XYZ file of N, CA and C in Angstrom:
294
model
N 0.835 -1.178 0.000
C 0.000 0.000 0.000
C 0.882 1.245 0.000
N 0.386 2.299 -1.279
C 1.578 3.217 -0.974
C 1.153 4.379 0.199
N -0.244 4.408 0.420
C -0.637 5.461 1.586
C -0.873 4.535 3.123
N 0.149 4.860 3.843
C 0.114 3.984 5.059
C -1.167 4.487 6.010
N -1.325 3.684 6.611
C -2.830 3.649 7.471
C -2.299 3.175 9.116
N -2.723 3.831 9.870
C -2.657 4.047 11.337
C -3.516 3.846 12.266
N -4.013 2.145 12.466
C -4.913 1.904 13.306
C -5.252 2.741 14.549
N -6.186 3.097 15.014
C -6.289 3.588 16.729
C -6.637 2.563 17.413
N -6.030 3.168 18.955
C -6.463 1.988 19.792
C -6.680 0.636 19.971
N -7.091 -0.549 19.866
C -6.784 -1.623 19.706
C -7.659 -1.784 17.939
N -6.810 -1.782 17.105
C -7.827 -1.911 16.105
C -6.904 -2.577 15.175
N -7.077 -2.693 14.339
C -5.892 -3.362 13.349
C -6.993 -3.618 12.103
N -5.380 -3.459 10.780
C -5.717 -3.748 9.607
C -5.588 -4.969 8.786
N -6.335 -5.540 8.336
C -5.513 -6.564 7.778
C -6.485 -6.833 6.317
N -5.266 -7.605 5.594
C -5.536 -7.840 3.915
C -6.081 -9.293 3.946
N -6.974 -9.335 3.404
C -8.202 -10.454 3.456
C -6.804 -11.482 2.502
N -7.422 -12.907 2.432
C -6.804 -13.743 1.802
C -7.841 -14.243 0.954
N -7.981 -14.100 -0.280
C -8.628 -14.998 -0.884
C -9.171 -15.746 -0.939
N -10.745 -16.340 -1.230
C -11.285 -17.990 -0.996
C -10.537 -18.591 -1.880
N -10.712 -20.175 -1.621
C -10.107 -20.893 -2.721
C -11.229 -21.158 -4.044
N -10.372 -21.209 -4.919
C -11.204 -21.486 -6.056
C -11.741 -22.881 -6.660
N -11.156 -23.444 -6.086
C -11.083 -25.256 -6.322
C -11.755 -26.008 -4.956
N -12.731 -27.037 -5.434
C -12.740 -27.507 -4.182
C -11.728 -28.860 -3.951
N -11.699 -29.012 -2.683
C -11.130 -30.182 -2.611
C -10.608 -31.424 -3.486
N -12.047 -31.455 -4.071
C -12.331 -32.914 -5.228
C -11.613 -31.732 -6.548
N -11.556 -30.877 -7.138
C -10.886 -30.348 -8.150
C -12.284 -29.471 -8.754
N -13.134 -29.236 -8.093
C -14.892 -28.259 -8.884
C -13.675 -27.139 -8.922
N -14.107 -26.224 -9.809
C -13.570 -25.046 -10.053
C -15.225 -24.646 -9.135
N -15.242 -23.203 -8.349
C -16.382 -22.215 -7.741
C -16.581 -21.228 -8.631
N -17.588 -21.034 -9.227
C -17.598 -19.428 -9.488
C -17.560 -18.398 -8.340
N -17.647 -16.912 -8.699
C -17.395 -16.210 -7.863
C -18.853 -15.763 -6.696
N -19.639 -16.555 -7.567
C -21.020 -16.323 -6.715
C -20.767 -17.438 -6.007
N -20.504 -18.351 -6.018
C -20.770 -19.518 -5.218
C -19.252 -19.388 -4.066
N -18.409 -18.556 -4.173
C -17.244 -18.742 -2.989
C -17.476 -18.307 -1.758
N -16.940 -18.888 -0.376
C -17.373 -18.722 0.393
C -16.536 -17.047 1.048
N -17.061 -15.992 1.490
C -16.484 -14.777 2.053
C -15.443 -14.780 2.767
N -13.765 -14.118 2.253
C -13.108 -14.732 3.316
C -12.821 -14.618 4.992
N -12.654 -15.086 5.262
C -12.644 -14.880 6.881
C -11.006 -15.163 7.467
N -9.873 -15.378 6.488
C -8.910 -15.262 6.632
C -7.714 -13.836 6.375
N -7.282 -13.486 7.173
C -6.197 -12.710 6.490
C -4.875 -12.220 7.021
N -4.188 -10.937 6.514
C -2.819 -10.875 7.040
C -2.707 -9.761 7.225
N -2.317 -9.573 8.784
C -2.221 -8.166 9.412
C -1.450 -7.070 8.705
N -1.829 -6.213 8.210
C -0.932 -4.789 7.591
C -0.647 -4.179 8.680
N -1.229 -3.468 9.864
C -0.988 -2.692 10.399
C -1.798 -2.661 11.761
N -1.086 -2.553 13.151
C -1.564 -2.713 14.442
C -1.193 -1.428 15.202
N -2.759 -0.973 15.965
C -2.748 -0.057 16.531
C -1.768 0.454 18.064
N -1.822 1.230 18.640
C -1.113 1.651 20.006
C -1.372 0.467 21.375
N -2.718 0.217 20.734
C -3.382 -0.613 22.169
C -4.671 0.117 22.859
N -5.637 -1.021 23.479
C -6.643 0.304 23.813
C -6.439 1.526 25.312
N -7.226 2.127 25.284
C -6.162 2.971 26.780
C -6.894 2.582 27.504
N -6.135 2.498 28.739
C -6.923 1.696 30.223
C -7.161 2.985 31.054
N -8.117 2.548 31.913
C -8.773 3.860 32.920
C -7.552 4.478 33.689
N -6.366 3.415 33.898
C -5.089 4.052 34.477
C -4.329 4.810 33.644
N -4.719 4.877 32.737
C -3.964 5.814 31.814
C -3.056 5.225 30.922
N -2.997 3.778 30.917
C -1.764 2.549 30.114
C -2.565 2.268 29.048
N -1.791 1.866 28.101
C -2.070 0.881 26.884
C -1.872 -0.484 27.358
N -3.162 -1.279 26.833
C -3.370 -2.517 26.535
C -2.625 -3.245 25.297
N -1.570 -4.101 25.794
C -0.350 -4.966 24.989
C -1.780 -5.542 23.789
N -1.407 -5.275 22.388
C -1.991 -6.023 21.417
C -1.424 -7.414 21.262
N -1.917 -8.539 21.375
C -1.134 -10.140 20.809
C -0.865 -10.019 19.135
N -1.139 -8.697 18.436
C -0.671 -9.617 17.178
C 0.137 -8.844 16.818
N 0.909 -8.848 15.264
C 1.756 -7.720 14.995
C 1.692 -8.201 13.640
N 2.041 -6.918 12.488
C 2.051 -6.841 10.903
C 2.885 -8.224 10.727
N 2.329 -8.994 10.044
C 2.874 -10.213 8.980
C 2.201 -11.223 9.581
N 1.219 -11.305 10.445
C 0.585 -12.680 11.747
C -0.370 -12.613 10.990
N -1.035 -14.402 10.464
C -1.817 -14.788 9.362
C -3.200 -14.756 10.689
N -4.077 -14.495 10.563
C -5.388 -14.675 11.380
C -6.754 -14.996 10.759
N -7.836 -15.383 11.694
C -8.974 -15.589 11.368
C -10.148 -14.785 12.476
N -10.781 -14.831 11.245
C -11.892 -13.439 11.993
C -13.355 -13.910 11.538
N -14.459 -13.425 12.255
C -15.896 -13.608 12.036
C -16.053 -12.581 10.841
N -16.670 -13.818 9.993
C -17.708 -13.648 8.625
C -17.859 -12.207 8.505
N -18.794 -11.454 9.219
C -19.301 -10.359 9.029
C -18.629 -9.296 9.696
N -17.438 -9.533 10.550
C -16.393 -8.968 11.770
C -15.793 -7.442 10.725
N -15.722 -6.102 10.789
C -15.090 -5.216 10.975
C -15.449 -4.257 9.780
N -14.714 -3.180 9.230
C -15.342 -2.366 8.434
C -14.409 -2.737 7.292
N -15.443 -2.916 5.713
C -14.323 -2.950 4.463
C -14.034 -2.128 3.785
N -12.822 -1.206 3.455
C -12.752 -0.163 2.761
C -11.577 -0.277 1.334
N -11.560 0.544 1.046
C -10.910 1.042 -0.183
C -9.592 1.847 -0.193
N -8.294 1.686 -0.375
C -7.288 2.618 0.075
C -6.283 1.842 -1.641
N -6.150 2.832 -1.968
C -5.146 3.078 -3.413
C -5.780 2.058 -3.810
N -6.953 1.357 -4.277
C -7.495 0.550 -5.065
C -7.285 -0.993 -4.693
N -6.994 -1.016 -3.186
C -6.875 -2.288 -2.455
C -7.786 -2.204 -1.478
N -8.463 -3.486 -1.533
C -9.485 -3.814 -0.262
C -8.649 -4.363 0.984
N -9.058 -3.565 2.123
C -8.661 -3.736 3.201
C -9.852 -3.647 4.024
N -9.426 -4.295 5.438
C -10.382 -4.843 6.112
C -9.686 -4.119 7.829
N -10.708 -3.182 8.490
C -10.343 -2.840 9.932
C -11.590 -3.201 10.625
N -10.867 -4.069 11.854
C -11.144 -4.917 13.238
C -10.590 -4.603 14.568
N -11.236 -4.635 15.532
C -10.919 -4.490 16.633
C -10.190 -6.044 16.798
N -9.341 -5.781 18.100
C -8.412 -7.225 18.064
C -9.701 -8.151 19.018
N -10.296 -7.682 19.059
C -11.618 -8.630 19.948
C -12.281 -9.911 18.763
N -12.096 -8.923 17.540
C -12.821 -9.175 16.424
C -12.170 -10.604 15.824
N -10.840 -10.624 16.018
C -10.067 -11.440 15.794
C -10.628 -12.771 16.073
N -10.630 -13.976 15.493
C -11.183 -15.644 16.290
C -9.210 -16.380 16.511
N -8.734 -16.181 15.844
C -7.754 -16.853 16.177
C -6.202 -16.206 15.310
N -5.147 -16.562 15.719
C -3.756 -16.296 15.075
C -3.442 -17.506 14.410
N -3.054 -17.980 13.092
C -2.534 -19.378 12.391
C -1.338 -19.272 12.956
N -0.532 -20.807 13.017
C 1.048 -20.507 13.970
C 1.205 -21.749 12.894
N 2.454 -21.957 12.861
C 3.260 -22.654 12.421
C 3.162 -23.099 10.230
């Protein structure tokens, strides 16, 4: 992305991953029939949210951490002609590891 983006507070960006196009058995999907992805890869992680003491809340993820998120989870926008996707880290279901 050439215009960088600056999550607030616990929020984070991340670049959706593609459905697959094939199923298992070798069906090619059309694009109506693929399922929405719910996978992707963090671009960019916010400060943390602020606590009533006045601290930031440690975020668990950081730019390049592959994750999974709910179906309908966060806002989708448009930045230099790339779809990007911002979530609160609540929004998050899990981090992929290994």
């Amino acid at each position: 992305m050439a215009t960088s983006i600056r999550p607030l507070d616990d929020r984070i960006v991340i670049k959706e991953i593609e459905a697959e196009e094939k199923t298992s058995g070798g069906i090619v999907l059309p694009d109506t029939a693929r399922e929405k992805p719910q996978r992707g890869r963090v671009v960019a992680v916010g400060p943390g949210k602020l606590l009533d003491n006045g601290n930031r809340a440690e975020i668990g993820l950081k730019e390049g951490d592959e994750v999974l998120f709910g179906k309908y989870a966060g806002t989708e926008i448009k930045v230099d002609g790339e779809e990007i996707k911002i979530l609160r880290e609540s929004d998050v279901l899990a981090k992929i590891v290994g």
